[in-house]
PDB file of C-alpha atoms in Angstrom:
ATOM      1  CA  MET E 180      12.970   8.449 -61.673  1.00 34.00           C
ATOM      2  CA  SER E 181      16.112   6.627 -63.126  1.00 35.00           C
ATOM      3  CA  ILE E 182      18.280   8.311 -60.536  1.00 36.00           C
ATOM      4  CA  LEU E 183      15.935   7.136 -57.813  1.00 38.00           C
ATOM      5  CA  ASN E 184      16.014   3.622 -59.111  1.00 40.00           C
ATOM      6  CA  THR E 185      19.812   3.474 -59.168  1.00 38.00           C
ATOM      7  CA  SER E 186      19.996   4.751 -55.674  1.00 46.00           C
ATOM      8  CA  GLU E 187      17.531   2.253 -54.195  1.00 51.00           C
ATOM      9  CA  PHE E 188      17.888  -1.535 -53.875  1.00 54.00           C
ATOM     10  CA  GLU E 189      16.499  -4.499 -52.021  1.00 64.00           C
ATOM     11  CA  ILE E 190      18.692  -5.687 -49.104  1.00 71.00           C
ATOM     12  CA  SER E 191      19.608  -9.391 -48.953  1.00 76.00           C
ATOM     13  CA  ALA E 192      21.187  -9.074 -45.523  1.00 80.00           C
ATOM     14  CA  PHE E 193      21.847  -6.572 -42.810  1.00 85.00           C
ATOM     15  CA  CYS E 194      25.339  -6.357 -41.131  1.00 87.00           C
ATOM     16  CA  LEU E 195      25.413  -5.861 -37.430  1.00 86.00           C
ATOM     17  CA  PHE E 196      28.368  -4.413 -35.395  1.00 80.00           C
ATOM     18  CA  GLY E 197      30.292  -5.749 -32.459  1.00 79.00           C
ATOM     19  CA  ILE E 198      32.341  -3.100 -30.791  1.00 79.00           C
ATOM     20  CA  PRO E 199      34.145  -0.970 -33.352  1.00 75.00           C
ATOM     21  CA  GLY E 200      37.967  -1.129 -33.083  1.00 74.00           C
ATOM     22  CA  MET E 201      37.882  -4.239 -30.873  1.00 77.00           C
ATOM     23  CA  GLU E 202      37.272  -6.845 -33.505  1.00 75.00           C
ATOM     24  CA  SER E 203      40.596  -8.573 -32.729  1.00 78.00           C
ATOM     25  CA  ILE E 204      39.380  -9.404 -29.185  1.00 81.00           C
ATOM     26  CA  ASN E 205      35.861 -10.513 -30.159  1.00 81.00           C
ATOM     27  CA  ILE E 206      36.526 -13.971 -28.795  1.00 84.00           C
ATOM     28  CA  TRP E 207      37.323 -12.463 -25.340  1.00 87.00           C
ATOM     29  CA  ILE E 208      34.287 -10.197 -25.395  1.00 84.00           C
ATOM     30  CA  SER E 209      32.114 -13.241 -26.105  1.00 83.00           C
ATOM     31  CA  ILE E 210      33.074 -14.812 -22.715  1.00 86.00           C
ATOM     32  CA  PRO E 211      31.311 -12.240 -20.455  1.00 85.00           C
ATOM     33  CA  VAL E 212      28.482 -11.964 -23.044  1.00 84.00           C
ATOM     34  CA  CYS E 213      27.990 -15.727 -22.916  1.00 86.00           C
ATOM     35  CA  LEU E 214      28.139 -15.719 -19.082  1.00 87.00           C
ATOM     36  CA  MET E 215      25.610 -12.945 -18.883  1.00 85.00           C
ATOM     37  CA  TYR E 216      23.324 -14.866 -21.305  1.00 85.00           C
ATOM     38  CA  VAL E 217      23.482 -18.034 -19.344  1.00 87.00           C
ATOM     39  CA  ALA E 218      22.960 -16.120 -16.047  1.00 87.00           C
ATOM     40  CA  ALA E 219      19.933 -14.162 -17.359  1.00 86.00           C
ATOM     41  CA  ILE E 220      18.329 -17.394 -18.669  1.00 88.00           C
ATOM     42  CA  LEU E 221      18.978 -19.417 -15.409  1.00 89.00           C
ATOM     43  CA  GLY E 222      18.005 -16.449 -13.186  1.00 88.00           C
ATOM     44  CA  ASN E 223      14.758 -15.735 -14.791  1.00 89.00           C
ATOM     45  CA  CYS E 224      13.819 -19.430 -15.169  1.00 90.00           C
ATOM     46  CA  THR E 225      14.622 -19.991 -11.526  1.00 88.00           C
ATOM     47  CA  ILE E 226      12.267 -17.212 -10.590  1.00 88.00           C
ATOM     48  CA  LEU E 227       9.509 -18.686 -12.703  1.00 89.00           C
ATOM     49  CA  PHE E 228      10.082 -22.165 -11.259  1.00 90.00           C
ATOM     50  CA  PHE E 229       9.941 -21.245  -7.696  1.00 88.00           C
ATOM     51  CA  ILE E 230       6.858 -18.981  -8.050  1.00 87.00           C
ATOM     52  CA  LYS E 231       5.087 -21.827  -9.841  1.00 88.00           C
ATOM     53  CA  THR E 232       6.095 -24.612  -7.314  1.00 89.00           C
ATOM     54  CA  GLU E 233       6.042 -22.736  -4.053  1.00 86.00           C
ATOM     55  CA  PRO E 234       2.503 -22.105  -2.614  1.00 86.00           C
ATOM     56  CA  THR E 235       3.525 -19.303  -0.409  1.00 83.00           C
ATOM     57  CA  LEU E 236       4.612 -17.342  -3.373  1.00 82.00           C
ATOM     58  CA  HIS E 237       1.045 -17.435  -5.005  1.00 82.00           C
ATOM     59  CA  GLU E 238       0.493 -13.795  -4.326  1.00 81.00           C
ATOM     60  CA  PRO E 239      -0.118 -10.829  -6.488  1.00 79.00           C
ATOM     61  CA  MET E 240       3.365  -9.348  -6.132  1.00 79.00           C
ATOM     62  CA  TYR E 241       4.957 -12.672  -7.253  1.00 84.00           C
ATOM     63  CA  TYR E 242       2.607 -13.044 -10.133  1.00 84.00           C
ATOM     64  CA  PHE E 243       3.709  -9.562 -11.361  1.00 83.00           C
ATOM     65  CA  LEU E 244       7.323 -10.769 -10.678  1.00 84.00           C
ATOM     66  CA  SER E 245       6.673 -13.826 -12.920  1.00 87.00           C
ATOM     67  CA  MET E 246       5.426 -11.556 -15.736  1.00 86.00           C
ATOM     68  CA  LEU E 247       8.624  -9.485 -15.358  1.00 86.00           C
ATOM     69  CA  ALA E 248      10.755 -12.621 -15.445  1.00 87.00           C
ATOM     70  CA  PHE E 249       8.885 -13.837 -18.595  1.00 87.00           C
ATOM     71  CA  SER E 250       9.336 -10.476 -20.352  1.00 86.00           C
ATOM     72  CA  ASP E 251      13.082 -10.663 -19.563  1.00 85.00           C
ATOM     73  CA  LEU E 252      13.333 -14.060 -21.241  1.00 85.00           C
ATOM     74  CA  GLY E 253      12.103 -12.811 -24.592  1.00 81.00           C
ATOM     75  CA  PRO E 254      15.072 -10.496 -25.362  1.00 80.00           C
ATOM     76  CA  SER E 255      17.458 -13.093 -23.986  1.00 79.00           C
ATOM     77  CA  LEU E 256      16.263 -15.748 -26.446  1.00 81.00           C
ATOM     78  CA  SER E 257      15.858 -13.439 -29.418  1.00 82.00           C
ATOM     79  CA  SER E 258      18.878 -11.060 -29.248  1.00 83.00           C
ATOM     80  CA  PHE E 259      21.661 -12.685 -27.278  1.00 82.00           C
ATOM     81  CA  PRO E 260      22.219 -15.506 -29.898  1.00 83.00           C
ATOM     82  CA  THR E 261      22.826 -12.836 -32.547  1.00 86.00           C
ATOM     83  CA  MET E 262      25.454 -11.072 -30.340  1.00 85.00           C
ATOM     84  CA  LEU E 263      27.211 -14.343 -29.594  1.00 84.00           C
ATOM     85  CA  LYS E 264      27.280 -15.167 -33.330  1.00 86.00           C
ATOM     86  CA  ILE E 265      29.030 -11.893 -33.951  1.00 86.00           C
ATOM     87  CA  PHE E 266      31.622 -12.245 -31.201  1.00 85.00           C
ATOM     88  CA  LEU E 267      32.272 -15.930 -31.425  1.00 84.00           C
ATOM     89  CA  PHE E 268      32.148 -16.557 -35.169  1.00 83.00           C
ATOM     90  CA  ASN E 269      32.683 -13.075 -36.582  1.00 83.00           C
ATOM     91  CA  ALA E 270      29.355 -13.531 -38.482  1.00 83.00           C
ATOM     92  CA  PRO E 271      27.545 -10.160 -38.544  1.00 85.00           C
ATOM     93  CA  GLU E 272      25.080 -10.881 -41.280  1.00 87.00           C
ATOM     94  CA  ILE E 273      21.310 -11.323 -40.500  1.00 88.00           C
ATOM     95  CA  SER E 274      18.607 -11.693 -43.073  1.00 87.00           C
ATOM     96  CA  PRO E 275      15.954  -8.958 -43.262  1.00 86.00           C
ATOM     97  CA  ASN E 276      13.073 -11.139 -42.087  1.00 86.00           C
ATOM     98  CA  ALA E 277      15.186 -12.313 -39.008  1.00 88.00           C
ATOM     99  CA  CYS E 278      16.096  -8.784 -38.334  1.00 88.00           C
ATOM    100  CA  PHE E 279      12.438  -7.575 -38.440  1.00 88.00           C
ATOM    101  CA  ALA E 280      11.367 -10.481 -36.197  1.00 88.00           C
ATOM    102  CA  GLN E 281      14.173  -9.706 -33.724  1.00 89.00           C
ATOM    103  CA  GLU E 282      13.232  -6.058 -33.779  1.00 87.00           C
ATOM    104  CA  PHE E 283       9.616  -6.975 -32.947  1.00 89.00           C
ATOM    105  CA  PHE E 284      10.559  -9.220 -29.928  1.00 88.00           C
ATOM    106  CA  THR E 285      13.144  -6.838 -28.560  1.00 86.00           C
ATOM    107  CA  HIS E 286      10.670  -3.849 -28.568  1.00 86.00           C
ATOM    108  CA  GLU E 287       7.656  -6.033 -27.615  1.00 86.00           C
ATOM    109  CA  PHE E 288       9.247  -7.599 -24.449  1.00 86.00           C
ATOM    110  CA  SER E 289      10.768  -4.174 -23.511  1.00 84.00           C
ATOM    111  CA  ALA E 290       7.253  -2.576 -23.712  1.00 85.00           C
ATOM    112  CA  MET E 291       5.933  -5.539 -21.647  1.00 85.00           C
ATOM    113  CA  GLU E 292       8.573  -4.985 -19.022  1.00 83.00           C
ATOM    114  CA  SER E 293       7.777  -1.261 -18.920  1.00 81.00           C
ATOM    115  CA  SER E 294       4.066  -2.029 -18.437  1.00 79.00           C
ATOM    116  CA  VAL E 295       4.818  -4.686 -15.734  1.00 80.00           C
ATOM    117  CA  LEU E 296       6.772  -2.154 -13.730  1.00 78.00           C
ATOM    118  CA  ILE E 297       3.495  -0.369 -13.177  1.00 74.00           C
ATOM    119  CA  MET E 298       3.241  -3.095 -10.520  1.00 73.00           C
ATOM    120  CA  SER E 299       4.125  -0.115  -8.134  1.00 73.00           C
ATOM    121  CA  LEU E 300       0.350   0.083  -7.981  1.00 74.00           C
ATOM    122  CA  ASP E 301       0.443  -3.278  -6.261  1.00 76.00           C
ATOM    123  CA  ARG E 302       2.748  -1.892  -3.659  1.00 76.00           C
ATOM    124  CA  PHE E 303       0.544   1.092  -3.129  1.00 76.00           C
ATOM    125  CA  ALA E 304      -2.587  -1.176  -2.666  1.00 76.00           C
ATOM    126  CA  ALA E 305      -0.639  -3.354  -0.145  1.00 76.00           C
ATOM    127  CA  ILE E 306       0.629  -0.279   1.908  1.00 77.00           C
ATOM    128  CA  TYR E 307      -2.626   1.996   1.660  1.00 75.00           C
ATOM    129  CA  ASN E 308      -5.105  -0.719   2.504  1.00 75.00           C
ATOM    130  CA  PRO E 309      -3.560  -4.092   3.364  1.00 73.00           C
ATOM    131  CA  LEU E 310      -6.855  -5.514   4.729  1.00 72.00           C
ATOM    132  CA  THR E 311      -8.460  -5.386   1.380  1.00 75.00           C
ATOM    133  CA  TYR E 312      -5.281  -5.995  -0.725  1.00 75.00           C
ATOM    134  CA  THR E 313      -6.031  -9.621  -1.453  1.00 74.00           C
ATOM    135  CA  SER E 314      -9.632  -9.065  -2.266  1.00 77.00           C
ATOM    136  CA  ILE E 315      -8.732  -6.236  -4.685  1.00 77.00           C
ATOM    137  CA  LEU E 316      -5.917  -7.961  -6.476  1.00 78.00           C
ATOM    138  CA  THR E 317      -7.139 -11.606  -6.831  1.00 80.00           C
ATOM    139  CA  SER E 318      -5.377 -14.155  -8.995  1.00 79.00           C
ATOM    140  CA  ALA E 319      -8.029 -13.873 -11.713  1.00 82.00           C
ATOM    141  CA  ARG E 320      -7.668 -10.055 -11.746  1.00 82.00           C
ATOM    142  CA  VAL E 321      -3.865 -10.240 -11.947  1.00 83.00           C
ATOM    143  CA  THR E 322      -4.215 -12.674 -14.831  1.00 83.00           C
ATOM    144  CA  GLN E 323      -6.537 -10.259 -16.582  1.00 85.00           C
ATOM    145  CA  ILE E 324      -4.147  -7.456 -16.153  1.00 84.00           C
ATOM    146  CA  GLY E 325      -1.289  -9.483 -17.540  1.00 83.00           C
ATOM    147  CA  LEU E 326      -3.277 -10.467 -20.553  1.00 86.00           C
ATOM    148  CA  THR E 327      -4.288  -6.860 -21.116  1.00 87.00           C
ATOM    149  CA  PHE E 328      -0.752  -5.769 -21.015  1.00 84.00           C
ATOM    150  CA  SER E 329       0.361  -8.410 -23.455  1.00 86.00           C
ATOM    151  CA  LEU E 330      -2.442  -7.640 -25.975  1.00 89.00           C
ATOM    152  CA  LYS E 331      -1.874  -3.913 -25.680  1.00 87.00           C
ATOM    153  CA  ASN E 332       1.752  -4.188 -26.359  1.00 87.00           C
ATOM    154  CA  ILE E 333       1.422  -6.730 -29.231  1.00 88.00           C
ATOM    155  CA  LEU E 334      -1.000  -4.281 -31.018  1.00 88.00           C
ATOM    156  CA  LEU E 335       1.314  -1.435 -30.201  1.00 88.00           C
ATOM    157  CA  ILE E 336       4.612  -2.958 -31.444  1.00 89.00           C
ATOM    158  CA  LEU E 337       3.287  -5.035 -34.349  1.00 87.00           C
ATOM    159  CA  PRO E 338       3.566  -2.146 -36.895  1.00 86.00           C
ATOM    160  CA  PHE E 339       7.372  -1.998 -36.128  1.00 84.00           C
ATOM    161  CA  PRO E 340       8.427  -5.182 -38.192  1.00 83.00           C
ATOM    162  CA  LEU E 341       5.819  -4.602 -40.786  1.00 82.00           C
ATOM    163  CA  THR E 342       6.876  -0.973 -41.768  1.00 79.00           C
ATOM    164  CA  PRO E 343      10.514  -1.758 -42.864  1.00 78.00           C
ATOM    165  CA  LYS E 344       9.434  -4.705 -45.035  1.00 76.00           C
ATOM    166  CA  HIS E 345       7.719  -2.168 -47.412  1.00 75.00           C
ATOM    167  CA  LEU E 346      10.614   0.306 -47.567  1.00 75.00           C
ATOM    168  CA  ARG E 347      13.612   0.431 -49.929  1.00 75.00           C
ATOM    169  CA  TYR E 348      17.106   1.164 -48.771  1.00 75.00           C
ATOM    170  CA  CYS E 349      19.859   3.468 -50.089  1.00 72.00           C
ATOM    171  CA  LYS E 350      22.731   1.058 -50.804  1.00 66.00           C
ATOM    172  CA  LYS E 351      23.410   0.725 -47.139  1.00 72.00           C
ATOM    173  CA  ASN E 352      22.951  -2.392 -45.012  1.00 79.00           C
ATOM    174  CA  PHE E 353      25.193  -1.640 -42.018  1.00 84.00           C
ATOM    175  CA  LEU E 354      23.360  -1.281 -38.736  1.00 84.00           C
ATOM    176  CA  SER E 355      24.863   0.434 -35.694  1.00 79.00           C
ATOM    177  CA  HIS E 356      24.390  -2.207 -32.999  1.00 81.00           C
ATOM    178  CA  SER E 357      24.747  -5.913 -32.176  1.00 84.00           C
ATOM    179  CA  TYR E 358      21.097  -6.614 -32.638  1.00 85.00           C
ATOM    180  CA  CYS E 359      18.246  -5.026 -34.543  1.00 86.00           C
ATOM    181  CA  LEU E 360      16.449  -1.906 -33.307  1.00 83.00           C
ATOM    182  CA  HIS E 361      13.548  -0.244 -35.161  1.00 82.00           C
ATOM    183  CA  GLN E 362      15.111   3.216 -35.120  1.00 79.00           C
ATOM    184  CA  ASP E 363      18.395   1.845 -36.423  1.00 81.00           C
ATOM    185  CA  VAL E 364      16.767  -0.001 -39.298  1.00 84.00           C
ATOM    186  CA  MET E 365      14.705   3.013 -40.255  1.00 82.00           C
ATOM    187  CA  LYS E 366      17.793   5.197 -40.675  1.00 80.00           C
ATOM    188  CA  LEU E 367      18.793   3.088 -43.657  1.00 81.00           C
ATOM    189  CA  ALA E 368      15.515   3.934 -45.647  1.00 78.00           C
ATOM    190  CA  CYS E 369      15.811   6.174 -48.606  1.00 77.00           C
ATOM    191  CA  SER E 370      12.758   8.256 -47.763  1.00 67.00           C
ATOM    192  CA  ILE E 371      11.519   9.643 -44.562  1.00 62.00           C
ATOM    193  CA  ASN E 372       8.337   7.860 -43.604  1.00 66.00           C
ATOM    194  CA  LYS E 373       6.338  10.541 -41.771  1.00 73.00           C
ATOM    195  CA  VAL E 374       3.722   8.128 -40.699  1.00 74.00           C
ATOM    196  CA  ASN E 375       6.259   5.938 -39.100  1.00 75.00           C
ATOM    197  CA  VAL E 376       7.945   8.780 -37.397  1.00 76.00           C
ATOM    198  CA  THR E 377       4.699   9.843 -35.990  1.00 81.00           C
ATOM    199  CA  TYR E 378       3.822   6.288 -34.907  1.00 83.00           C
ATOM    200  CA  VAL E 379       7.329   5.909 -33.131  1.00 80.00           C
ATOM    201  CA  LEU E 380       6.566   9.160 -31.234  1.00 82.00           C
ATOM    202  CA  PHE E 381       3.220   7.778 -30.228  1.00 86.00           C
ATOM    203  CA  VAL E 382       4.849   4.541 -28.883  1.00 85.00           C
ATOM    204  CA  ALA E 383       7.391   6.704 -26.947  1.00 80.00           C
ATOM    205  CA  LEU E 384       4.455   8.601 -25.469  1.00 84.00           C
ATOM    206  CA  THR E 385       2.968   5.441 -24.171  1.00 84.00           C
ATOM    207  CA  GLY E 386       6.317   4.631 -22.455  1.00 81.00           C
ATOM    208  CA  ILE E 387       6.183   8.140 -20.880  1.00 84.00           C
ATOM    209  CA  LEU E 388       2.725   7.260 -19.528  1.00 85.00           C
ATOM    210  CA  ASP E 389       4.175   4.107 -17.880  1.00 83.00           C
ATOM    211  CA  ILE E 390       6.757   6.382 -16.105  1.00 84.00           C
ATOM    212  CA  ALA E 391       4.039   8.856 -15.178  1.00 86.00           C
ATOM    213  CA  PHE E 392       1.897   6.061 -13.651  1.00 84.00           C
ATOM    214  CA  ILE E 393       5.015   4.697 -11.617  1.00 84.00           C
ATOM    215  CA  PHE E 394       5.830   8.257 -10.469  1.00 86.00           C
ATOM    216  CA  MET E 395       2.269   8.888  -9.310  1.00 86.00           C
ATOM    217  CA  SER E 396       2.210   5.495  -7.529  1.00 83.00           C
ATOM    218  CA  TYR E 397       5.266   6.478  -5.530  1.00 84.00           C
ATOM    219  CA  VAL E 398       3.770   9.978  -4.718  1.00 85.00           C
ATOM    220  CA  LEU E 399       0.827   8.102  -3.245  1.00 83.00           C
ATOM    221  CA  ILE E 400       3.067   5.562  -1.507  1.00 83.00           C
ATOM    222  CA  LEU E 401       5.153   8.327   0.073  1.00 82.00           C
ATOM    223  CA  LYS E 402       1.878  10.091   1.153  1.00 82.00           C
ATOM    224  CA  ALA E 403       0.737   6.875   2.817  1.00 79.00           C
ATOM    225  CA  VAL E 404       4.117   6.233   4.361  1.00 79.00           C
ATOM    226  CA  PHE E 405       4.451   9.696   5.945  1.00 79.00           C
ATOM    227  CA  SER E 406       0.958   9.191   7.531  1.00 77.00           C
ATOM    228  CA  ILE E 407       2.567   6.423   9.643  1.00 73.00           C
ATOM    229  CA  ALA E 408       3.611   7.680  13.050  1.00 63.00           C
ATOM    230  CA  SER E 409       6.431   5.298  13.757  1.00 75.00           C
ATOM    231  CA  GLN E 410       9.679   5.959  11.954  1.00 78.00           C
ATOM    232  CA  LYS E 411      10.562   2.270  12.205  1.00 78.00           C
ATOM    233  CA  GLU E 412       7.382   1.234  10.516  1.00 77.00           C
ATOM    234  CA  ARG E 413       8.044   3.888   7.789  1.00 77.00           C
ATOM    235  CA  LEU E 414      11.444   2.411   6.985  1.00 79.00           C
ATOM    236  CA  LYS E 415       9.988  -1.081   6.981  1.00 77.00           C
ATOM    237  CA  VAL E 416       7.347  -0.096   4.543  1.00 75.00           C
ATOM    238  CA  LEU E 417       9.727   1.664   2.337  1.00 76.00           C
ATOM    239  CA  TYR E 418      11.941  -1.341   2.320  1.00 78.00           C
ATOM    240  CA  THR E 419       9.142  -3.381   0.679  1.00 74.00           C
ATOM    241  CA  CYS E 420       9.468  -1.052  -2.359  1.00 78.00           C
ATOM    242  CA  ALA E 421      13.329  -1.048  -2.557  1.00 79.00           C
ATOM    243  CA  SER E 422      13.645  -3.838  -5.118  1.00 79.00           C
ATOM    244  CA  HIS E 423      10.955  -2.378  -7.339  1.00 80.00           C
ATOM    245  CA  ILE E 424      12.757   1.084  -7.266  1.00 83.00           C
ATOM    246  CA  CYS E 425      16.046  -0.593  -8.178  1.00 84.00           C
ATOM    247  CA  VAL E 426      14.443  -2.491 -11.138  1.00 84.00           C
ATOM    248  CA  VAL E 427      12.792   0.732 -12.409  1.00 84.00           C
ATOM    249  CA  LEU E 428      16.061   2.477 -12.368  1.00 85.00           C
ATOM    250  CA  ILE E 429      17.960  -0.377 -13.939  1.00 84.00           C
ATOM    251  CA  PHE E 430      15.432  -0.442 -16.835  1.00 84.00           C
ATOM    252  CA  TYR E 431      14.706   3.226 -17.471  1.00 85.00           C
ATOM    253  CA  VAL E 432      18.120   4.796 -17.093  1.00 83.00           C
ATOM    254  CA  PRO E 433      19.484   2.933 -20.193  1.00 82.00           C
ATOM    255  CA  VAL E 434      16.217   3.390 -22.105  1.00 80.00           C
ATOM    256  CA  ILE E 435      16.151   7.146 -21.560  1.00 82.00           C
ATOM    257  CA  SER E 436      19.883   7.337 -22.321  1.00 81.00           C
ATOM    258  CA  LEU E 437      19.519   5.525 -25.606  1.00 76.00           C
ATOM    259  CA  ALA E 438      16.524   7.736 -26.542  1.00 76.00           C
ATOM    260  CA  VAL E 439      18.552  10.850 -25.732  1.00 78.00           C
ATOM    261  CA  ILE E 440      21.511   9.682 -27.766  1.00 75.00           C
ATOM    262  CA  TYR E 441      19.384   9.020 -30.830  1.00 69.00           C
ATOM    263  CA  ARG E 442      17.472  12.332 -30.379  1.00 70.00           C
ATOM    264  CA  PHE E 443      20.109  14.789 -29.384  1.00 69.00           C
ATOM    265  CA  ALA E 444      23.536  13.094 -30.020  1.00 64.00           C
ATOM    266  CA  ALA E 445      23.105  11.464 -33.446  1.00 61.00           C
ATOM    267  CA  HIS E 446      26.740  12.221 -34.238  1.00 68.00           C
ATOM    268  CA  SER E 447      28.193  10.861 -31.046  1.00 68.00           C
ATOM    269  CA  SER E 448      30.692   8.127 -30.866  1.00 71.00           C
ATOM    270  CA  PRO E 449      29.544   4.739 -32.405  1.00 73.00           C
ATOM    271  CA  VAL E 450      31.124   2.967 -29.488  1.00 76.00           C
ATOM    272  CA  MET E 451      28.899   4.944 -27.011  1.00 77.00           C
ATOM    273  CA  LYS E 452      25.755   4.057 -28.960  1.00 76.00           C
ATOM    274  CA  ILE E 453      26.628   0.344 -29.081  1.00 79.00           C
ATOM    275  CA  LEU E 454      27.521   0.148 -25.396  1.00 79.00           C
ATOM    276  CA  VAL E 455      24.355   2.010 -24.219  1.00 80.00           C
ATOM    277  CA  ALA E 456      22.231  -0.274 -26.475  1.00 79.00           C
ATOM    278  CA  ASP E 457      23.987  -3.315 -25.036  1.00 80.00           C
ATOM    279  CA  VAL E 458      23.441  -2.124 -21.471  1.00 80.00           C
ATOM    280  CA  PHE E 459      19.712  -1.450 -22.380  1.00 78.00           C
ATOM    281  CA  LEU E 460      19.506  -5.199 -23.481  1.00 80.00           C
ATOM    282  CA  MET E 461      21.755  -7.039 -21.056  1.00 82.00           C
ATOM    283  CA  VAL E 462      21.816  -5.273 -17.747  1.00 82.00           C
ATOM    284  CA  PRO E 463      18.088  -5.462 -16.805  1.00 83.00           C
ATOM    285  CA  LEU E 464      17.868  -9.217 -18.009  1.00 82.00           C
ATOM    286  CA  LEU E 465      20.826 -10.026 -15.685  1.00 82.00           C
ATOM    287  CA  MET E 466      20.076  -7.664 -12.695  1.00 83.00           C
ATOM    288  CA  ASN E 467      16.372  -8.108 -12.135  1.00 82.00           C
ATOM    289  CA  PRO E 468      16.684 -11.774 -10.996  1.00 82.00           C
ATOM    290  CA  ILE E 469      19.624 -10.771  -8.703  1.00 83.00           C
ATOM    291  CA  VAL E 470      17.753  -7.851  -7.159  1.00 81.00           C
ATOM    292  CA  TYR E 471      14.578  -9.897  -6.427  1.00 77.00           C
ATOM    293  CA  CYS E 472      16.404 -13.057  -5.372  1.00 73.00           C
ATOM    294  CA  VAL E 473      18.528 -11.053  -2.885  1.00 69.00           C
ATOM    295  CA  LYS E 474      15.428  -9.290  -1.669  1.00 65.00           C
ATOM    296  CA  ASN E 475      13.430 -12.471  -1.405  1.00 63.00           C
ATOM    297  CA  ARG E 476      15.731 -15.221  -0.143  1.00 62.00           C
TER     298      ARG E 476
END
């Protein structure tokens, strides 16, 4: 027991990383990070502003788009400031409570974005039966769906910041990324928490269900499209799904890559892990407004 006590201690602060080996140019790295931060905030706020003020955009698809924009703002406000603090002021420390809170918001809004991407069902309803589309997806029903998504994800992710608060750490406080991720924090714990590992697996399976729903939606969409006789009409219908397909790929490719690195390439280059995690955070927040604003002038 004495050996265990000497190997465990309470952490007063975690240390985050910028990009290993590039500390001397942190100030230059901060410039594109800052520009991406501003662009993500302005882009998503612009989408929310126009959807709210433009009556012609008060449709189910744009309500789902506003949910997506809102879910993008969460990580922007919770994680980008920490990254800028590292690159601008060379200040990598973050208190445990701030880290756990950041961990919650990062995973919560990512789960929310994953859920909102099931709006492919909206595209299927519009393509399969356009005459009853507006009667099926009313404003009240879309609001109910959004609230259900939010409540489900809050309850799902809430254990993430609570679990690390009750663990002790093995004289290590260096995290692997520029912001706090649950799997990164849990690696520092002295003992393996089997309940937590099982729960993380359960959360991952819910994400897989989201992917499965999106895949099934597009199978049904393609079936409906190929039932259309005119090739021109087929292409026109598929074009309405183009932006959603782009956003799905932009979101899930980094998520799956990060999961694969943690599961099968634990000893891979730290730089690769950091870059993939930064892409997972930054690229969807920046690209989603661009994709939808180009598609909907």
